[in-house]
PDB file of C-alpha atoms in Angstrom:
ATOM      1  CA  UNK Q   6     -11.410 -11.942 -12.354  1.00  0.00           C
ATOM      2  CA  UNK Q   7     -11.507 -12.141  -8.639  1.00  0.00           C
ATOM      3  CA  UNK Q   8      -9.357  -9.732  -6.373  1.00  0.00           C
ATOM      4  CA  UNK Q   9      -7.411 -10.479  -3.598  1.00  0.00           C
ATOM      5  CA  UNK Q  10      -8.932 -12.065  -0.713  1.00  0.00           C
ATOM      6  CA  UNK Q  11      -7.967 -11.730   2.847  1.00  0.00           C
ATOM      7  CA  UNK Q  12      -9.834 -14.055   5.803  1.00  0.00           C
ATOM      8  CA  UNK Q  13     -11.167 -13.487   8.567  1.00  0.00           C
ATOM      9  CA  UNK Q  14     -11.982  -9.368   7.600  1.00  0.00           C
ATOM     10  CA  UNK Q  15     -12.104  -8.744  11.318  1.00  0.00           C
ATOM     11  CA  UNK Q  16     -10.456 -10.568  14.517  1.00  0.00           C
ATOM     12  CA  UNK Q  17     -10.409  -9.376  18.705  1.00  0.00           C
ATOM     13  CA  UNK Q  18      -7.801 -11.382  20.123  1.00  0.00           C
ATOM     14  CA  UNK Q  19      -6.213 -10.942  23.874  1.00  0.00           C
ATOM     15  CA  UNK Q  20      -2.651 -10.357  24.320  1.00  0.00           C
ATOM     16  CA  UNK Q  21      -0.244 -13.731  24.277  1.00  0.00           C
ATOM     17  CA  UNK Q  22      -2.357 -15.046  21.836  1.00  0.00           C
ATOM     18  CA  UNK Q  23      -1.664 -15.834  18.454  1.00  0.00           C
ATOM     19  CA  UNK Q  24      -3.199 -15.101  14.827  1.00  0.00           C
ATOM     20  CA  UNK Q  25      -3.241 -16.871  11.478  1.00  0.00           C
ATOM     21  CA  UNK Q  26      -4.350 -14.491   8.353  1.00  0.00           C
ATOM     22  CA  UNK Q  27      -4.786 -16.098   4.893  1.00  0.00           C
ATOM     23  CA  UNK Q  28      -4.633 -14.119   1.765  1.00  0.00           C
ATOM     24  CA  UNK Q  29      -5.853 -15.251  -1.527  1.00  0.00           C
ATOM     25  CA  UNK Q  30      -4.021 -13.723  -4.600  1.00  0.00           C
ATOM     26  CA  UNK Q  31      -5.470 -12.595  -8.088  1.00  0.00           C
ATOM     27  CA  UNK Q  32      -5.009 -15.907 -10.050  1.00  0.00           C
ATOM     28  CA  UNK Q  33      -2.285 -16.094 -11.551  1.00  0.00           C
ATOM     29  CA  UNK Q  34      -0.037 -13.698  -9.508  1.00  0.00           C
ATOM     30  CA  UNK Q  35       2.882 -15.503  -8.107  1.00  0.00           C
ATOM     31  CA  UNK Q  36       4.088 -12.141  -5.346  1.00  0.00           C
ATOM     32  CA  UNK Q  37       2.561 -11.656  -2.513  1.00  0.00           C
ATOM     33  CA  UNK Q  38       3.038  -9.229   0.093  1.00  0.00           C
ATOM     34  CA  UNK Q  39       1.833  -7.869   3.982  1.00  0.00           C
ATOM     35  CA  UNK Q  40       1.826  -4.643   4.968  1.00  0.00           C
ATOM     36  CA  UNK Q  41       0.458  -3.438   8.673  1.00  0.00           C
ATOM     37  CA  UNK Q  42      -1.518  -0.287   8.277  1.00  0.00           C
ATOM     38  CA  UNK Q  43      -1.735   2.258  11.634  1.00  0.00           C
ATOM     39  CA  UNK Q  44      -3.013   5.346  12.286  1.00  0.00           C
ATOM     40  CA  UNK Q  45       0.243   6.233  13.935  1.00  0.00           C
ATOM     41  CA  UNK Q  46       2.573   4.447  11.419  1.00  0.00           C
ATOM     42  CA  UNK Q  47       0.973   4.455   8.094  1.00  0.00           C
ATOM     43  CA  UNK Q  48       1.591   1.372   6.156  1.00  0.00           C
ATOM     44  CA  UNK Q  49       4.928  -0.806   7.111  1.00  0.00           C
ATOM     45  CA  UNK Q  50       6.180  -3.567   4.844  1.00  0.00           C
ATOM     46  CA  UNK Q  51       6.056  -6.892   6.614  1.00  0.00           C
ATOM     47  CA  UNK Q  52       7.483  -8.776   4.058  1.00  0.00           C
ATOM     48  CA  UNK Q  53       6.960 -10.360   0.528  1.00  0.00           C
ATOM     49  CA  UNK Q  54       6.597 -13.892  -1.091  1.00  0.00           C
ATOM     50  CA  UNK Q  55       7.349 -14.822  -4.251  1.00  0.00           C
ATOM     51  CA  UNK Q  56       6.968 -18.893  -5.593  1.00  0.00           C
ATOM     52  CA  UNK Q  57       6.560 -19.458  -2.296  1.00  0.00           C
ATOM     53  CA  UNK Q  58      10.265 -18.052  -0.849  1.00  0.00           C
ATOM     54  CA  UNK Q  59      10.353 -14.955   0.892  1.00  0.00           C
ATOM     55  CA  UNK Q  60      12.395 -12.435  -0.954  1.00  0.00           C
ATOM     56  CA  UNK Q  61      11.933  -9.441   0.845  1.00  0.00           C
ATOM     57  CA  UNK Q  62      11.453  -8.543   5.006  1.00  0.00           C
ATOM     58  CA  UNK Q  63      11.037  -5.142   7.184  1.00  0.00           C
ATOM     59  CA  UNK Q  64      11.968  -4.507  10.438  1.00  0.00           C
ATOM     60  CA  UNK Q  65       9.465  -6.483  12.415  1.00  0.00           C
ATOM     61  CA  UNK Q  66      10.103  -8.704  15.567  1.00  0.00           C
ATOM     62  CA  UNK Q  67      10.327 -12.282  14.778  1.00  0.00           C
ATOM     63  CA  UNK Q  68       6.615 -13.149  16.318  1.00  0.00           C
ATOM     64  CA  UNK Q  69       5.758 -11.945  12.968  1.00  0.00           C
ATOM     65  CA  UNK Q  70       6.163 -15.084  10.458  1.00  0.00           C
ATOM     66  CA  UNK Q  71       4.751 -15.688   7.000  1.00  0.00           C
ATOM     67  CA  UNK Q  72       4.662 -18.184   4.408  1.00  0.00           C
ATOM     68  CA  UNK Q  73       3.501 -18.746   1.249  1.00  0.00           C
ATOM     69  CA  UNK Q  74       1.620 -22.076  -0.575  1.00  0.00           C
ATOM     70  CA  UNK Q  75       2.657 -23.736  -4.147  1.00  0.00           C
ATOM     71  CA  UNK Q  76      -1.058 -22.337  -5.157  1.00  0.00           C
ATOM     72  CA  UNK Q  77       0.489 -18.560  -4.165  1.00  0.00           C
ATOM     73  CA  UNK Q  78      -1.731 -18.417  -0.836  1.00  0.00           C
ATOM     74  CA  UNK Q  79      -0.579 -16.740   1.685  1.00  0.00           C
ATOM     75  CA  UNK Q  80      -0.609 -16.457   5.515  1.00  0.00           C
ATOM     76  CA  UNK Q  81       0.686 -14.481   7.979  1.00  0.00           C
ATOM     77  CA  UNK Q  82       1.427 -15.607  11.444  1.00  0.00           C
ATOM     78  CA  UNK Q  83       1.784 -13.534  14.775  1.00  0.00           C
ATOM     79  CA  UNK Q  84       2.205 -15.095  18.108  1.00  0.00           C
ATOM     80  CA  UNK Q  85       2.333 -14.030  21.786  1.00  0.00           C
ATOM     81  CA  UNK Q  86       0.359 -10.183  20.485  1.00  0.00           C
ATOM     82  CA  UNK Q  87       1.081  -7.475  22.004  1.00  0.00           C
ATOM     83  CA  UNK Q  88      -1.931  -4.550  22.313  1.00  0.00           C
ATOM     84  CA  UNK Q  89       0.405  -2.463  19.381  1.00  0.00           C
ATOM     85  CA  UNK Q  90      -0.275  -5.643  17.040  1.00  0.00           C
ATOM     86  CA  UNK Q  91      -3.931  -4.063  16.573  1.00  0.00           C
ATOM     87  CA  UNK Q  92      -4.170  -2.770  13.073  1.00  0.00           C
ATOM     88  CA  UNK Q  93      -5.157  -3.110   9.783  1.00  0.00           C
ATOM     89  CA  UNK Q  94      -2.676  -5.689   7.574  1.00  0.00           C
ATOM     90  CA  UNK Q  95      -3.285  -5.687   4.372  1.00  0.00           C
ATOM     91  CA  UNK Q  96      -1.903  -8.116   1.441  1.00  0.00           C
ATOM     92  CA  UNK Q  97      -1.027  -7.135  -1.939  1.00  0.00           C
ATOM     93  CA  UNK Q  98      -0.921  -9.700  -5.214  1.00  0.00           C
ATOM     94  CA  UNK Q  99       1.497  -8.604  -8.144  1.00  0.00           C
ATOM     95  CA  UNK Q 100       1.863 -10.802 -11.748  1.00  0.00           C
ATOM     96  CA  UNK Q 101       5.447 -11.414 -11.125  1.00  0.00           C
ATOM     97  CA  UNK Q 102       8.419 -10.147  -8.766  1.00  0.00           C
ATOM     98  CA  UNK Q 103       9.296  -6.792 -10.923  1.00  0.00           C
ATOM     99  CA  UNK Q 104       6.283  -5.201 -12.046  1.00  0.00           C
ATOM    100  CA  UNK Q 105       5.669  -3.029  -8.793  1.00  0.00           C
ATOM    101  CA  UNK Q 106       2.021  -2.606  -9.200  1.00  0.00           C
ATOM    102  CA  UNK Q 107       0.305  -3.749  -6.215  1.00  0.00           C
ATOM    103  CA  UNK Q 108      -3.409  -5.118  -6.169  1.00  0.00           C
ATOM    104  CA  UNK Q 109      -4.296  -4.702  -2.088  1.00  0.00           C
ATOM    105  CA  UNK Q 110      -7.260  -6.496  -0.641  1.00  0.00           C
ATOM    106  CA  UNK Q 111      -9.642  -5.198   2.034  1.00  0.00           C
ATOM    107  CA  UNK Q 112      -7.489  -6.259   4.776  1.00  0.00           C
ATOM    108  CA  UNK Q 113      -8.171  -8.277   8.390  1.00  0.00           C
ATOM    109  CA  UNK Q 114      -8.511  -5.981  11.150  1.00  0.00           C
ATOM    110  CA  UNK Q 115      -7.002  -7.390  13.790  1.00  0.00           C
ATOM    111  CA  UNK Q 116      -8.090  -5.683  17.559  1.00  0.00           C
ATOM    112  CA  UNK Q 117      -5.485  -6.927  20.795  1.00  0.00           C
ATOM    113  CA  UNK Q 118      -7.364  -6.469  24.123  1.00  0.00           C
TER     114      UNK Q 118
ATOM    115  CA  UNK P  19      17.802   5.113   1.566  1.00  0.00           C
ATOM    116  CA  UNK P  20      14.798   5.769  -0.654  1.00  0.00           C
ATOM    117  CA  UNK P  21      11.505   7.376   1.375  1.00  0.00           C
ATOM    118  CA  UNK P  22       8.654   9.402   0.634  1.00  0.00           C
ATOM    119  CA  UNK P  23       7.444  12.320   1.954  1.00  0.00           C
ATOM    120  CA  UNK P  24       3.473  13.541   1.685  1.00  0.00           C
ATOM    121  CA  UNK P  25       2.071  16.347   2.699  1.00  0.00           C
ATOM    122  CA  UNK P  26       0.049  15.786   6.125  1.00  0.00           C
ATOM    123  CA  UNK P  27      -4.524  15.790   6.135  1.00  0.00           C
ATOM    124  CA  UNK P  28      -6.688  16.059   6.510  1.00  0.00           C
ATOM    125  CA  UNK P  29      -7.306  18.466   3.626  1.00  0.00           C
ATOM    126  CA  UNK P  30     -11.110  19.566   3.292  1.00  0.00           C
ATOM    127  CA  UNK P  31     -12.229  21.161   0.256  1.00  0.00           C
ATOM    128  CA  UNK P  32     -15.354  22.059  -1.205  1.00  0.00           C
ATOM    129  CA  UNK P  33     -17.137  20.212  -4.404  1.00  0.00           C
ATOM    130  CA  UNK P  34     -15.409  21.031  -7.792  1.00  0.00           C
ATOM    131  CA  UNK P  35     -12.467  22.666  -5.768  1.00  0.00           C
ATOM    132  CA  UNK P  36      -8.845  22.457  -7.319  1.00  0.00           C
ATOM    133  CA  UNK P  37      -6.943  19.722  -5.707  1.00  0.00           C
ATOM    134  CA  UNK P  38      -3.071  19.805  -4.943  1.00  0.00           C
ATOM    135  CA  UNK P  39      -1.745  16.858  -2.682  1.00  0.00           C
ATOM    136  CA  UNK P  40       2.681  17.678  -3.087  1.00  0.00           C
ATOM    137  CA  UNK P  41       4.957  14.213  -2.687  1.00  0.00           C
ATOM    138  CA  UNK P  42       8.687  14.405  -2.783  1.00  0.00           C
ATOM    139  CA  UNK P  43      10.877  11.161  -3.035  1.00  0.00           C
ATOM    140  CA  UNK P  44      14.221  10.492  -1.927  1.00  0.00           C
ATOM    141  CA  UNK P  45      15.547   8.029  -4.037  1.00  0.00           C
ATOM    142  CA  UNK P  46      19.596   7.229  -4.811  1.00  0.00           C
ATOM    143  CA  UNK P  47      18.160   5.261  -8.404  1.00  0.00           C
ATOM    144  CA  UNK P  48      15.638   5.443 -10.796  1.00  0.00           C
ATOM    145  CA  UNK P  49      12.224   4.907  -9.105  1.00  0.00           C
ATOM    146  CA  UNK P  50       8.493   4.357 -10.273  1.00  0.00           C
ATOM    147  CA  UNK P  51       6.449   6.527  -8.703  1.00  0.00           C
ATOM    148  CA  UNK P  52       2.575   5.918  -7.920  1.00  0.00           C
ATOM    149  CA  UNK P  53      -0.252   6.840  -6.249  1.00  0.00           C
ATOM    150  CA  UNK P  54      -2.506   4.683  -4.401  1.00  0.00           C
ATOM    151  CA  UNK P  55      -6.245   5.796  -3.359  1.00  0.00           C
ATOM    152  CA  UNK P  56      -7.803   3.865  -0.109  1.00  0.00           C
ATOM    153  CA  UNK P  57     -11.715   4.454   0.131  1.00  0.00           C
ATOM    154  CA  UNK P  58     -13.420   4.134   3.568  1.00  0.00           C
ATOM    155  CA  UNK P  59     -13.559   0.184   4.280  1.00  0.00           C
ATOM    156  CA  UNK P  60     -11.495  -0.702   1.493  1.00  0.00           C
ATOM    157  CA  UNK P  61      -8.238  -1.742   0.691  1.00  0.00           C
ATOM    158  CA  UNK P  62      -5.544   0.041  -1.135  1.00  0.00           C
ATOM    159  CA  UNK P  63      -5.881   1.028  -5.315  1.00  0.00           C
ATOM    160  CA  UNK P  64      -3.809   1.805  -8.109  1.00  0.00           C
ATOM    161  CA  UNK P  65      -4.578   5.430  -9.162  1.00  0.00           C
ATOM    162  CA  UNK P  66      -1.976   5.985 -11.477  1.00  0.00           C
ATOM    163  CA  UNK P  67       1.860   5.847 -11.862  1.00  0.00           C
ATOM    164  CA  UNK P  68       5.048   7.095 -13.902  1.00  0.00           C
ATOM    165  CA  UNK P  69       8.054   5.031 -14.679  1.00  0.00           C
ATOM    166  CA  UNK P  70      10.364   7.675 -15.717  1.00  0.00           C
ATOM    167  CA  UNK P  71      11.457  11.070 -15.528  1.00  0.00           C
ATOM    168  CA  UNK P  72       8.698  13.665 -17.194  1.00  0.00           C
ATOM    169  CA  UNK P  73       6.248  11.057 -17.733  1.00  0.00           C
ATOM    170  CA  UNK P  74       2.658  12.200 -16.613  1.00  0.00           C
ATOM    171  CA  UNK P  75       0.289   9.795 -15.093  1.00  0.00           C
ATOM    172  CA  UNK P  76      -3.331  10.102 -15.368  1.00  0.00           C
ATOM    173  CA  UNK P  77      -7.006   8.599 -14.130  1.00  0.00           C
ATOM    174  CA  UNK P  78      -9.798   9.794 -13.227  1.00  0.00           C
ATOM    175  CA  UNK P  79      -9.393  13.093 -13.825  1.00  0.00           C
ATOM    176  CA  UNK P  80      -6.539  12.857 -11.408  1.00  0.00           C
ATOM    177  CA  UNK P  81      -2.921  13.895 -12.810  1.00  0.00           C
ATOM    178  CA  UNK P  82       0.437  13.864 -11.667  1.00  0.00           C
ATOM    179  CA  UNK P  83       3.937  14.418 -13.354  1.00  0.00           C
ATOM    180  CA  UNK P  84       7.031  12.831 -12.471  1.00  0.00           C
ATOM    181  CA  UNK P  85       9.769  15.698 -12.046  1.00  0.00           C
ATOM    182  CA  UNK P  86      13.099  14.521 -11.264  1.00  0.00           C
ATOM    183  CA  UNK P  87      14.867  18.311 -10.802  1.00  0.00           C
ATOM    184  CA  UNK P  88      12.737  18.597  -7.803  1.00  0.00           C
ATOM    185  CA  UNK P  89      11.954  14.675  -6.761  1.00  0.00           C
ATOM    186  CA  UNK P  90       8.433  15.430  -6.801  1.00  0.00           C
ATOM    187  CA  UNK P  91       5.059  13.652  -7.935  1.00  0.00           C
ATOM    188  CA  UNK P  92       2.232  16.104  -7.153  1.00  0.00           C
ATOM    189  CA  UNK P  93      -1.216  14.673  -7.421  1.00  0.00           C
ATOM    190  CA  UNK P  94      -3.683  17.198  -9.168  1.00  0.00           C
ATOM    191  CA  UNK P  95      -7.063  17.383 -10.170  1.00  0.00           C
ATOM    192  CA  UNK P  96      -9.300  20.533 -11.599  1.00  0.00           C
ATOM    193  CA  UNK P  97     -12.171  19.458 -10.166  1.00  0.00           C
ATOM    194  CA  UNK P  98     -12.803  17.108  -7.549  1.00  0.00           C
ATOM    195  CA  UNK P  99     -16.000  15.444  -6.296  1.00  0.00           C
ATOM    196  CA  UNK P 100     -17.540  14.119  -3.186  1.00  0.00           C
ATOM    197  CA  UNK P 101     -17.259  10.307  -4.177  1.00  0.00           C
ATOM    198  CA  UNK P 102     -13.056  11.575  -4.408  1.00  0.00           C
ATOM    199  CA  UNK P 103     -13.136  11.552  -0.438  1.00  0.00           C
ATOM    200  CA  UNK P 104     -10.472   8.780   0.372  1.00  0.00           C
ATOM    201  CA  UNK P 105      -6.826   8.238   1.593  1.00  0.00           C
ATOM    202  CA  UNK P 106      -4.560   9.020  -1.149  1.00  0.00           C
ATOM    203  CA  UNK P 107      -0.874   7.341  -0.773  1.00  0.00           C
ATOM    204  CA  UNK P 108       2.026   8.430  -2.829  1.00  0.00           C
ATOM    205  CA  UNK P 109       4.664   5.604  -3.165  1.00  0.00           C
ATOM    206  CA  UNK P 110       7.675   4.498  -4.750  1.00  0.00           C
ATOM    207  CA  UNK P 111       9.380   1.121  -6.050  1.00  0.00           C
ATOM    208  CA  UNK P 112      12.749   1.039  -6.545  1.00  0.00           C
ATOM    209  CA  UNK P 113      12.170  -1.388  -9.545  1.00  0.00           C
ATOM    210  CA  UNK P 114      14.180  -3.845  -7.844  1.00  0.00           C
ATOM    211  CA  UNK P 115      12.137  -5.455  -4.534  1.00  0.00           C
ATOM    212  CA  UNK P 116      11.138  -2.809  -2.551  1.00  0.00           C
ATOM    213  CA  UNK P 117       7.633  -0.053  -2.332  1.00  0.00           C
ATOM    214  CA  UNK P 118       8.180   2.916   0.094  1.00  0.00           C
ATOM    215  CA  UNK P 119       4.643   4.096   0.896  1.00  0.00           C
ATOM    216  CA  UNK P 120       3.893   8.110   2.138  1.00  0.00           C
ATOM    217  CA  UNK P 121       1.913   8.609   5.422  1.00  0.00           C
ATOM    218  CA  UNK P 122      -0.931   9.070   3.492  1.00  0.00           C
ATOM    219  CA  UNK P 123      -3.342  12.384   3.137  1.00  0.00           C
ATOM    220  CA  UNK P 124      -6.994  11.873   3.631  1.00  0.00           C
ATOM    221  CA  UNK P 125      -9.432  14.606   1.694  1.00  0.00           C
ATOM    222  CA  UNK P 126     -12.594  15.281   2.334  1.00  0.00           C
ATOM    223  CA  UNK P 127     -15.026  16.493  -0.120  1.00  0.00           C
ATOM    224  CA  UNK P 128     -17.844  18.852   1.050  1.00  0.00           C
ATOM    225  CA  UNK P 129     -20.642  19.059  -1.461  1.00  0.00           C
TER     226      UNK P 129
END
């Protein structure tokens, strides 16, 4: 069974730019979630998609945007980035809403000059 | 609200050392706890988890018992081994929507 893709793995963008990230769940799992990962921070919850209506947000500013596809793809948007977007964001694929194990991918890492 | 607390890395030990990496939870329900393992490169993966109160999770070789009289979830192992170098994360859902992820601890294993 294939694991959770993420595309692109890596990304240097310049600040007021934007970024699209796709995530590709296990088959079959219907949640999806984004986390940003930071040396400085750890990992913060972005938010989380379920059949394809976000359920769940953190406290990020609104240039971060997400949605999610009737096939349970995922993207992540953020526009106008700032040099504190550059991280590590990770997505997670779970069988259904309530289970609360988490199956990560690799992650895009994302670099703002 | 819930959070996690882990201690803070790096923590450096030498091959077939005892490992102790403490996590306490603050949690107002009745949380799963897990812990998470992130190798260099990689992305985050299950290690092991407890749903309930005195349940003891195990993988690995890696142990940890979920002990609600002092919100902990200690993650143990008698002997660990160089390829065990990672980021371990202890987290918690609140088996409702939400995961509360600890800062992380990295270990390094000398040989």
């Amino acid at each position: 069974k294939a694991g959770v893709t993420q595309t692109p793995r890596y990304l240097i963008k310049t600040r007021g730019q934007q970024v699209t990230l796709s995530c590709s769940p296990i088959s079959g799992h219907r949640s999806v979630s984004w986390y940003q990962q930071t040396p400085g921070q750890g990992l913060q919850f972005l938010f989380e998609y379920f059949s394809e209506t976000q359920r769940n947000k953190g406290n990020f500013p609104g240039r971060f945007s997400g949605r999610q596809f009737s096939n349970s793809r995922s993207e992540m948007n953020v526009s106008t980035l700032e040099l504190g977007d550059s991280a590590l964001y990770l997505c997670a694929s779970s069988p259904d809403y309530y289970t609360g194990e988490l199956f990560f991918g690799e992650g895009s890492r994302l670099t703002v000059l | 609200g819930d959070s996690v607390t882990q201690m803070e890395g790096p923590v450096t030990l030498s091959e077939e050392a005892f490992l102790t990496i403490n996590c306490t939870y603050t949690a107002t329900g009745y949380p799963s706890l897990f812990w998470y393992v992130q190798y260099p490169g990689e992305g985050l993966q299950l290690l092991l988890k407890a749903t309930k109160a005195d349940d003891k999770g195990s993988n690995k070789g890696f142990e940890a018992t979920y002990r609600k009289e002092t919100t902990s979830f200690h993650l143990e192992k008698g002997s660990v081994q160089v390829s065990d170098s990672a980021v371990y994360f202890c987290a918690l859902w609140d088996n409702f929507n939400k995961f509360y992820f600890g800062s992380g601890t990295k270990l390094n294993v000398k040989p």
